[in-house]
Coordinates of C-alpha atoms in Angstrom, one line a residue:
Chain A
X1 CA -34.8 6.8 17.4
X2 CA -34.0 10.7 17.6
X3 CA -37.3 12.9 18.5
X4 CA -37.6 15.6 16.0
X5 CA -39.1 18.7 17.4
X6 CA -40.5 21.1 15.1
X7 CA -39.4 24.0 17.5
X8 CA -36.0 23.7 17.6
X9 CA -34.5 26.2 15.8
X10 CA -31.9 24.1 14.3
X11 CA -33.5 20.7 13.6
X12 CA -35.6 22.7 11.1
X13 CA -33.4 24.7 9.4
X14 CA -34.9 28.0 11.2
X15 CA -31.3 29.7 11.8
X16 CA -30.6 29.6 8.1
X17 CA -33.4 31.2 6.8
X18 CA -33.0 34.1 9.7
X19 CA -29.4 34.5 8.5
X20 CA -30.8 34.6 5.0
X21 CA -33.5 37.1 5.9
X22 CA -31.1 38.9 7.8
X23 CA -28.9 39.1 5.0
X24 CA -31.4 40.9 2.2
X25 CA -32.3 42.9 5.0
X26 CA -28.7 44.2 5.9
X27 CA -28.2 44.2 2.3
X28 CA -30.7 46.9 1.1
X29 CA -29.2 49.2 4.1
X30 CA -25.7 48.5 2.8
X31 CA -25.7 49.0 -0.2
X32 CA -28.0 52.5 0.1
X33 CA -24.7 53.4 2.4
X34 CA -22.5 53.0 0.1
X35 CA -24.1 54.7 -2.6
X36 CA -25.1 57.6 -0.6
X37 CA -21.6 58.8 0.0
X38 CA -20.9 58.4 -4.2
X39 CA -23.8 60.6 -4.3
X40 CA -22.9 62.8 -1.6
X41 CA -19.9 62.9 -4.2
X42 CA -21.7 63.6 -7.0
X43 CA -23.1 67.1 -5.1
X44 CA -20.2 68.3 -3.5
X45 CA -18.1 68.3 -7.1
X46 CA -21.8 69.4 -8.6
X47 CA -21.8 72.5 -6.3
X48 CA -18.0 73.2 -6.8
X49 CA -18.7 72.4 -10.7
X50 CA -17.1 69.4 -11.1
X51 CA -19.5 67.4 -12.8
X52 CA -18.5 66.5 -16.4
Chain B
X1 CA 16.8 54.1 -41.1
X2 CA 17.1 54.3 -36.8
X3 CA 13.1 55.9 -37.2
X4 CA 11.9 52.2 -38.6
X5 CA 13.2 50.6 -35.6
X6 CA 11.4 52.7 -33.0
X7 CA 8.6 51.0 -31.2
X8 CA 5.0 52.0 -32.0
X9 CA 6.3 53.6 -35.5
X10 CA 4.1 51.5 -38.4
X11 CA 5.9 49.5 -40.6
X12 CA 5.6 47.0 -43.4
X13 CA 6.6 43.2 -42.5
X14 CA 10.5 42.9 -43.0
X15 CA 12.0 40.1 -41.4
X16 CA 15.6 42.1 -40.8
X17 CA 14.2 45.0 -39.4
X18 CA 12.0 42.7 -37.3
X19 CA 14.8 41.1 -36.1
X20 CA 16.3 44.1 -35.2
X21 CA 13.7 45.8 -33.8
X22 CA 13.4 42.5 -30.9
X23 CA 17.3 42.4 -30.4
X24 CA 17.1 46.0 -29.5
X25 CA 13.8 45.8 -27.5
X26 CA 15.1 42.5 -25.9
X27 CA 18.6 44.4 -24.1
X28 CA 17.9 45.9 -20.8
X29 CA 16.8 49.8 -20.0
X30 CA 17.7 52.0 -17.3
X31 CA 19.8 51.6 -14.3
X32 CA 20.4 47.7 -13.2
X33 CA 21.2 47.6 -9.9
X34 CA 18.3 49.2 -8.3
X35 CA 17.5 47.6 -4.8
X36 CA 14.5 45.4 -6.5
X37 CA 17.5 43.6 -8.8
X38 CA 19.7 43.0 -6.3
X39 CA 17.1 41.1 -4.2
X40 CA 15.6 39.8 -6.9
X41 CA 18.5 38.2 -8.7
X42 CA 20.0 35.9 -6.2
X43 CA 16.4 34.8 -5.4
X44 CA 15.8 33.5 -9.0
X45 CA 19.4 32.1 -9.3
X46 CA 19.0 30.5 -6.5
X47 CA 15.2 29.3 -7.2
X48 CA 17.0 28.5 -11.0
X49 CA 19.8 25.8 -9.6
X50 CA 17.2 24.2 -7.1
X51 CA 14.6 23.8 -10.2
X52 CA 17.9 21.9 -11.8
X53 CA 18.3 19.8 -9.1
X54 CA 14.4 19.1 -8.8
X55 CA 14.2 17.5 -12.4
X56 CA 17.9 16.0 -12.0
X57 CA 17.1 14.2 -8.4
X58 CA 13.1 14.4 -8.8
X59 CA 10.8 16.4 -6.5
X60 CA 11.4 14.7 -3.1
X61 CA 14.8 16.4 -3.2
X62 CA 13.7 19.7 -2.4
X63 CA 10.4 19.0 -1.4
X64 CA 9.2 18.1 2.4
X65 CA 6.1 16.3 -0.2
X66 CA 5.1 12.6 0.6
X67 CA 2.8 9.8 -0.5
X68 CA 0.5 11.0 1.9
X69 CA 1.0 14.5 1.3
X70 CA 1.4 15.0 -2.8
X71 CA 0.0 18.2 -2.8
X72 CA 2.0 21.3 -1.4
X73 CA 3.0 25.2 -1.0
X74 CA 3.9 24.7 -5.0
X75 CA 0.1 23.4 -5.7
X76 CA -1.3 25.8 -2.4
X77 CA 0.2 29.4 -3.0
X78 CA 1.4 29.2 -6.2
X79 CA -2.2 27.6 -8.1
X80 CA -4.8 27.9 -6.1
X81 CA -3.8 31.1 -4.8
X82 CA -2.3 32.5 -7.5
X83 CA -5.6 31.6 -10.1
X84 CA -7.8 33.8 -7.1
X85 CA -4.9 36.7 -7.4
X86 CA -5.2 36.9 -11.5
X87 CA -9.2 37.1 -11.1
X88 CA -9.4 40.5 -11.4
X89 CA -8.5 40.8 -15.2
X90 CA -12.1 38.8 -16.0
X91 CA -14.1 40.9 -13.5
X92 CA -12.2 44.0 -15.3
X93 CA -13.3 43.1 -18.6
X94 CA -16.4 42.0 -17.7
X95 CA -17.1 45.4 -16.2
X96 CA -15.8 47.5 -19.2
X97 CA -16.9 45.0 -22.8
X98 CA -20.1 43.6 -21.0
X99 CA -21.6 46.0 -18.3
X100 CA -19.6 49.1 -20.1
X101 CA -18.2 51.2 -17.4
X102 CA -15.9 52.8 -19.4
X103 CA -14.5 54.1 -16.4
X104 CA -12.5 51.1 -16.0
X105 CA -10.7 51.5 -19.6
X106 CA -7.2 52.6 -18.9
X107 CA -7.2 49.7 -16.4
X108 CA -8.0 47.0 -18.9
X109 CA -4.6 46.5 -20.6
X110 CA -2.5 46.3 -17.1
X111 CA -4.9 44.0 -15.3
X112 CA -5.0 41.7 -18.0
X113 CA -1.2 41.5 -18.8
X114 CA -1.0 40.7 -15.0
X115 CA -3.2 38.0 -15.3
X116 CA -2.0 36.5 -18.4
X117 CA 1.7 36.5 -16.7
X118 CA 0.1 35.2 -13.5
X119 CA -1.5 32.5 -15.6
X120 CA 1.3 31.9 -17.5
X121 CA 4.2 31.2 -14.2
X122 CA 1.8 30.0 -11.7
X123 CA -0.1 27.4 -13.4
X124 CA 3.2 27.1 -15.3
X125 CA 4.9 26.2 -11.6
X126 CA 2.5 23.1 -11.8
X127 CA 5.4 21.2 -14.5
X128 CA 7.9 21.5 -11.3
X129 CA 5.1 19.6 -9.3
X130 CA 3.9 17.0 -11.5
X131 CA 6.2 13.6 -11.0
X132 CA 6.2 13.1 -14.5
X133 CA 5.8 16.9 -15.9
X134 CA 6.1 15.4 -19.4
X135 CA 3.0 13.8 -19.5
X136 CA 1.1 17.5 -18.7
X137 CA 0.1 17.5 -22.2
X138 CA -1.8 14.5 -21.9
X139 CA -5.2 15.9 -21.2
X140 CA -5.2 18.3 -24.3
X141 CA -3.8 15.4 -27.0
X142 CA -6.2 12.7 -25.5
X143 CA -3.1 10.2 -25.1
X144 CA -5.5 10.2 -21.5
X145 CA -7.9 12.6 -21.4
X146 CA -8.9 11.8 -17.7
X147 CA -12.7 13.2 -18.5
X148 CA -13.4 11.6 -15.2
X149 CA -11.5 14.3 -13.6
X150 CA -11.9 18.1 -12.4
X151 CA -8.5 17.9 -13.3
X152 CA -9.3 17.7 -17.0
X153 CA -11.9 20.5 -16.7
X154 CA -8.9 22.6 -15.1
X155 CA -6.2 21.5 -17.6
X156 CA -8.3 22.8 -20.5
X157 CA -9.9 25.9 -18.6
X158 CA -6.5 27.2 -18.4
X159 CA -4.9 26.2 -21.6
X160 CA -8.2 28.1 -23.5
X161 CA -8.1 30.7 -20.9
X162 CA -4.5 31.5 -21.6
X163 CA -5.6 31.7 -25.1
X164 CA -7.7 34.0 -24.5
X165 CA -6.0 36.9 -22.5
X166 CA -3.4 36.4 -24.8
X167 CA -6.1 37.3 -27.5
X168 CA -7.0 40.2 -25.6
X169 CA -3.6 41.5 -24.9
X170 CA -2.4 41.1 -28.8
X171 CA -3.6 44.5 -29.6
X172 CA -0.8 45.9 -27.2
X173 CA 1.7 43.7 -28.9
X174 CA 0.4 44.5 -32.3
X175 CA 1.3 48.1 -30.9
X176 CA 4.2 48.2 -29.8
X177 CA 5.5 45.8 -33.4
X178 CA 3.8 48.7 -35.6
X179 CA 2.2 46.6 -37.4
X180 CA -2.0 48.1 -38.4
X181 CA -3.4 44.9 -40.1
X182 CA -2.4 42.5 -37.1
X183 CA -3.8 45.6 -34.5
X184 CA -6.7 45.7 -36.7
X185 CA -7.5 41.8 -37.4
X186 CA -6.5 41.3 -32.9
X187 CA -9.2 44.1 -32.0
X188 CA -11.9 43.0 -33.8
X189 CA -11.6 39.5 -31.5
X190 CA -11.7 41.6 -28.3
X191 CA -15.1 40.6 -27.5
X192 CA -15.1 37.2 -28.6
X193 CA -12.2 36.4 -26.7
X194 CA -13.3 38.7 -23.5
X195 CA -16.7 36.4 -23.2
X196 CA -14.5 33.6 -23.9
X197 CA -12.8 34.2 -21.0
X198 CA -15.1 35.3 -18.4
X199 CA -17.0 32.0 -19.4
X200 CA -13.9 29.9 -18.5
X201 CA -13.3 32.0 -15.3
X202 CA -16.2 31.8 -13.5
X203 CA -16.1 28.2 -14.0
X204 CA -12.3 27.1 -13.8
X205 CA -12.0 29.6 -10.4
X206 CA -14.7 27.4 -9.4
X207 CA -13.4 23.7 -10.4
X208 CA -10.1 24.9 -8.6
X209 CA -12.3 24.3 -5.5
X210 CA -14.1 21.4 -6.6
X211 CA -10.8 19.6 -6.8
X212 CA -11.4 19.5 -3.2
X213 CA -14.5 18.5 -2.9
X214 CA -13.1 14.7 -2.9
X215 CA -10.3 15.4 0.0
X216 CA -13.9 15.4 2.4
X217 CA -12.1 12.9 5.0
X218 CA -8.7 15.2 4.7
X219 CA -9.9 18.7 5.3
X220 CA -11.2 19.6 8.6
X221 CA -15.0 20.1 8.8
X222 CA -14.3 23.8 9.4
X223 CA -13.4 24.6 5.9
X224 CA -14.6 21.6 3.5
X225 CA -18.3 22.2 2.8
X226 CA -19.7 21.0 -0.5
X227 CA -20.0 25.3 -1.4
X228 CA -16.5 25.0 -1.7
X229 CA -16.4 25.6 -5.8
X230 CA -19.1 28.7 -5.2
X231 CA -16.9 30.6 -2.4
X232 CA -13.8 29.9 -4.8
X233 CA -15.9 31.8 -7.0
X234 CA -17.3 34.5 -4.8
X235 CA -13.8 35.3 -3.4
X236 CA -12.0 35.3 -6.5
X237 CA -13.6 38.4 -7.3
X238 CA -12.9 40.3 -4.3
X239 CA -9.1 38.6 -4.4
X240 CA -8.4 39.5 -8.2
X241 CA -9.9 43.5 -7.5
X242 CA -7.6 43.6 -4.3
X243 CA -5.0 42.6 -6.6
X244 CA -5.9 45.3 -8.8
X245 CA -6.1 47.8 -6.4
X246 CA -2.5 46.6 -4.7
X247 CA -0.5 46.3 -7.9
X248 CA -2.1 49.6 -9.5
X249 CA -0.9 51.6 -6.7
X250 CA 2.5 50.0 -6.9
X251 CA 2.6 50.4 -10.8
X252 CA 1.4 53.8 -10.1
X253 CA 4.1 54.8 -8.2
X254 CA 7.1 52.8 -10.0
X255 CA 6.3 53.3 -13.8
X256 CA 4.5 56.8 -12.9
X257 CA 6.5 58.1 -16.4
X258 CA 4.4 56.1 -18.7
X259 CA 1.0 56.3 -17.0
X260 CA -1.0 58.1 -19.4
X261 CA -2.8 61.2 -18.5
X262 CA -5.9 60.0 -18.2
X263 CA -4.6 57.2 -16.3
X264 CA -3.4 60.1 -13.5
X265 CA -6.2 61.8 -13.7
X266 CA -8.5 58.5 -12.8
X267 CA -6.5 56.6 -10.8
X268 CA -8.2 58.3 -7.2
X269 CA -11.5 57.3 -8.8
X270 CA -10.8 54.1 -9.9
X271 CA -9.4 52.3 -6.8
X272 CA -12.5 53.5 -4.8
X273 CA -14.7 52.3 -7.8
X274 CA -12.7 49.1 -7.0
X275 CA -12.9 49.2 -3.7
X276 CA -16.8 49.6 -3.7
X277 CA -17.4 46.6 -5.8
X278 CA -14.6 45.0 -3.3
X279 CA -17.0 45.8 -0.3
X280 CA -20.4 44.3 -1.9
X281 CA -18.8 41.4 -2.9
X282 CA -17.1 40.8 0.5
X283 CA -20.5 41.1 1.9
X284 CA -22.1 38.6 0.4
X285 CA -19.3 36.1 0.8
X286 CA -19.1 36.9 4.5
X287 CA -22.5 35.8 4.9
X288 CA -22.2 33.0 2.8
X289 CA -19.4 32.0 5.2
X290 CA -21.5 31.9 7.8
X291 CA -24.7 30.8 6.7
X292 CA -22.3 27.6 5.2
X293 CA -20.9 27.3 8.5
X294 CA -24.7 27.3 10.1
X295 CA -25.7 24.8 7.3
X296 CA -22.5 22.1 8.5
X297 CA -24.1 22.4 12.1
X298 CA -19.7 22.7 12.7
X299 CA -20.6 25.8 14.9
X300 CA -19.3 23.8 18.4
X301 CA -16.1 23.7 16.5
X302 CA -15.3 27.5 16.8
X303 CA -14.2 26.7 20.5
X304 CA -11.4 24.6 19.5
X305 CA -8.2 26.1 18.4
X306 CA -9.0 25.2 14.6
X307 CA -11.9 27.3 15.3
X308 CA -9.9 30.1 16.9
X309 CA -7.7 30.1 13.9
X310 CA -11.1 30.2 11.1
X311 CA -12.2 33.4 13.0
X312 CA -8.9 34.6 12.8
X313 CA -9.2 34.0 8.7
X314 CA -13.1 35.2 8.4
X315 CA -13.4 37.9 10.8
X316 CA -9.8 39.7 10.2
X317 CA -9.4 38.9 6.7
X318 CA -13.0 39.3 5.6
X319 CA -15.1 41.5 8.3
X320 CA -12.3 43.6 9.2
X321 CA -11.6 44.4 5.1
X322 CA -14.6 44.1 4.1
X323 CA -15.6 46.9 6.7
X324 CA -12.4 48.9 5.8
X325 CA -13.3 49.0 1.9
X326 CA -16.7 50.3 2.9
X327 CA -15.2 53.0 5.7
X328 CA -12.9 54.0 2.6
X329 CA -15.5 54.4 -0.1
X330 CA -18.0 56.7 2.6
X331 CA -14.5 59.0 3.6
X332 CA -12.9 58.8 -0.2
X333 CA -10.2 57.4 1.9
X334 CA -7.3 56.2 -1.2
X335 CA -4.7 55.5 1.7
X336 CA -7.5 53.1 3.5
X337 CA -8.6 51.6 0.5
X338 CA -5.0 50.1 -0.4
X339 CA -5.0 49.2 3.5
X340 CA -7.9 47.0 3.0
X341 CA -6.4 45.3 -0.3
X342 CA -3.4 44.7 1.7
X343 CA -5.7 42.7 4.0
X344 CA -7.8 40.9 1.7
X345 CA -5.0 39.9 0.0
X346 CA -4.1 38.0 3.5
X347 CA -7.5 36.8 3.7
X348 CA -7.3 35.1 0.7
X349 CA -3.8 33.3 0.8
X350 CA -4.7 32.3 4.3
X351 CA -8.1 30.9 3.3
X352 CA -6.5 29.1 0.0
X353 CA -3.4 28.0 2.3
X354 CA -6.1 26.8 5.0
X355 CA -7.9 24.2 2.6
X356 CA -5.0 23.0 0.7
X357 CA -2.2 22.4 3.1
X358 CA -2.7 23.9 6.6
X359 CA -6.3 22.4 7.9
X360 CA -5.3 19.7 4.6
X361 CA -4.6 16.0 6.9
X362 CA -4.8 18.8 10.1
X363 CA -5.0 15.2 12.0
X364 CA -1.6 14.2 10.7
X365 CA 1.0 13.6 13.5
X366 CA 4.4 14.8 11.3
X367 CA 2.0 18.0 9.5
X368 CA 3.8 18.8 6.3
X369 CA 5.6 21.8 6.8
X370 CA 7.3 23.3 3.4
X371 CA 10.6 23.2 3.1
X372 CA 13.0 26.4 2.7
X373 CA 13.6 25.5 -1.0
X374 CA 10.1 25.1 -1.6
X375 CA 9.8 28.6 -0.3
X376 CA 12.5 30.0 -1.6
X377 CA 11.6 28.2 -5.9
X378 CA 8.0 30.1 -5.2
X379 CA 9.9 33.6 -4.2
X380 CA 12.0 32.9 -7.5
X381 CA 8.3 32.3 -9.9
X382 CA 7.0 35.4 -8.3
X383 CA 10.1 37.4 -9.0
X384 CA 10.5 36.4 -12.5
X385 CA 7.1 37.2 -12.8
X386 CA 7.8 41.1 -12.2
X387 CA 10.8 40.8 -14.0
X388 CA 8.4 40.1 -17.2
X389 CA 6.0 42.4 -16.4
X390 CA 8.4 45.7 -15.8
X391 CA 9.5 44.5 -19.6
X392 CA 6.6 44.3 -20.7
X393 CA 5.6 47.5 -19.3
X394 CA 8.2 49.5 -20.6
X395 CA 8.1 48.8 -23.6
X396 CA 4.9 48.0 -24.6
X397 CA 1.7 50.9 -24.4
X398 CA 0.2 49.2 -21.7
X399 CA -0.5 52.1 -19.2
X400 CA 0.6 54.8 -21.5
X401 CA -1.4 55.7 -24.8
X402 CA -1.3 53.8 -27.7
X403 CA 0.5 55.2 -30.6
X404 CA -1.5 58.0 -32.9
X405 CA -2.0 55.7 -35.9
X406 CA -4.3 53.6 -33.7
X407 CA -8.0 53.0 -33.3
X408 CA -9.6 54.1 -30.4
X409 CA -9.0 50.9 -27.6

């Protein structure tokens, strides 16, 4: 019979849910650096007087 | 009466000037032998005698197709890959009707015309690789409706989704006829038929994977995982906006006399709108990738040549865009953004070539390679296809205004 050992990192799953916390982690920062350069957008064309 | 036979120009139902009006919409504008035509036409006469021969001598005349191997470059490229490619006119219309970013508008009409058509001669390739294309319409008049099967889900997804891009494209048509009641009666079904077909999308883009999910033993472990249906899903979105984003730019450029103003004026913004959505979404589905792969415990795999050749697909055709979209949208880089497409684009034929005929029976001694003809009757579909659109294009107001008599789209 296989041993089980609760600290083995893939026997439990473990790397999953680091990849999965990983992910919403990377996530938030992605997606504030992408919408930082739309707003860095938004006040350039603001400043020049582009802004509809 | 030459003014009643103008496009666009409102008119009362007349069969004889109807009549008319198509003969003289139906003959060809502009020059003909422009370097497209003269590739393109010996392509599809080509592609048009070998389909001959395919229903004369059946499908293992031009086919390198077996017992063992029904399932080819016709069912690979043209379907499954295909279906991913015309995803962008539900993510379109589901950004404009449902989430209203109006920004999107002049969009609508050209994305959606490209995935009706896409619809309409991919899926349409499947009659040259059924055995007995007659008995297609079996599933929809219940001689055997095969309920059992994703098959059936995918037969009818199709058939209704059809239905309802056509819906949604009517008003153009309605247009360009001059006829006010139809444009009025078609418009008013816009929304119906828009969450109609975003319905059917997310699910049929999904079944197209689940056809796999049966082929467990054929596929190699690298690419069947049980997720298959929800990264058919997750991909077809970024595949159908790269799509977008590719064909715009050509359409752009080619048809840039009938792009309306506003469609000039927009186009910059729109692709890295696109291109935005393009990077999120290749995000996630990179991570899913690899949390998948993590969940298969396959990872000892990756040191094989298989595994070589799945980096090759998920890091070059899905980091390396993915990463290029994002690069594009911080700099407002246009130029990078239809560099990226270019390569997502990749990403996705290889990934949808990798499940369903390259890693498909990868244990096979004789691997199915397709044959030239096979090739060459898929270059033909794909060139008819543009042949219909450019009509389509020029003559209906697709990317430039409607006429002045109607309602605001």
């Amino acid at each position: 019979m296989d041993e089980f050992s609760y600290t083995n990192i893939f026997a439990t799953k473990g790397i999953e849910y680091l990849i999965v916390i990983a992910y919403f982690i990377l996530f938030v920062f992605f997606t504030r650096a992408l919408d930082a350069s739309t707003k860095d957008d938004h006040k350039s064309a603001g400043r020049n007087g582009h802004v509809e | 009466m030459t003014t009643s036979v103008q496009s666009g120009t409102p008119r009362e139902w007349d069969i004889r000037e109807f009549v008319k009006f198509v003969i003289k919409e139906a003959k060809p504008r502009g020059k003909f032998l422009t370097p497209f035509n003269m590739i393109s036409i010996p392509i599809i006469l080509v592609g048009a005698i070998l389909v001959v021969i395919r229903f004369v001598f059946g499908i293992g005349s031009i086919t390198n197709l077996s017992q063992s191997t029904p399932w080819g470059i016709w069912i690979g490229f043209d379907v499954v890959t295909g279906v991913a490619f015309a995803g962008g006119a539900y993510v379109v219309t589901f950004l404009v009707y449902i989430l209203g970013a109006k920004q999107y508008h002049s969009i609508v009409r050209v994305t959606v015309l490209n995935g009706f058509l896409a619809y309409m001669f991919y899926a349409g390739a499947l009659m040259l690789d059924l055995g007995r294309p007659w008995k297609i319409i079996n599933p929809i008049i219940g001689n055997s409706f095969g309920v059992s099967s994703v098959l059936f889900l995918v037969a009818w997804h199709f058939l209704l989704y059809m239905a309802a891009e056509f819906i949604e494209f009517s008003p153009a048509i309605a247009e360009w006829l001059g006829w006010p009641r139809l444009r009025k009666i078609v418009g008013g079904l816009t929304i119906a038929s828009v969450i109609f077909g975003i319905t059917l999308s997310t699910l049929h883009q999904s079944g197209l994977g689940a056809l796999f999910l049966m082929a467990k033993s054929k596929i190699h472990p690298l690419w069947f995982t049980e997720f298959i249906p929800v990264l058919f899903f997750i991909s077809s979105i970024f595949a159908g906006l790269s799509m977008v984003i590719f064909e715009g730019s050509i359409s752009h450029k080619v048809f840039r006399s009938r792009v309306s103003h506003e469609g000039h004026a927009d186009h910059d913004a729109i692709l890295l709108g696109l291109a935005k959505i393009c990077a999120g979404v290749m995000f996630v589905y990179f991570f899913l990738k690899v949390l998948v792969l993590v969940h298969s415990q396959q990872t000892h795999l990756l040191a094989t040549a298989w595994g070589v050749w799945f980096m090759v697909e998920v890091l070059g055709f899905v980091l390396v865009p993915g990463y290029l979209f994002f690069r594009a949208v911080r700099a407002g880089d246009v130029g990078l953004v239809k560099v990226a497409s270019a390569l997502a684009l990749v990403g996705i034929i290889l990934n949808r070539l990798n499940i369903s005929v390259i890693a498909y029976e990868w244990y096979a001694a004789n691997p199915y390679i397709p044959s030239w003809m096979e090739i060459e009757v898929t270059a033909a579909v794909i060139c008819v296809e543009i042949w219909a659109f450019r009509w389509v294009v020029t003559r209906m107001p697709v990317l430039s205004d409607p006429p002045s008599w109607a309602p605001e789209r």
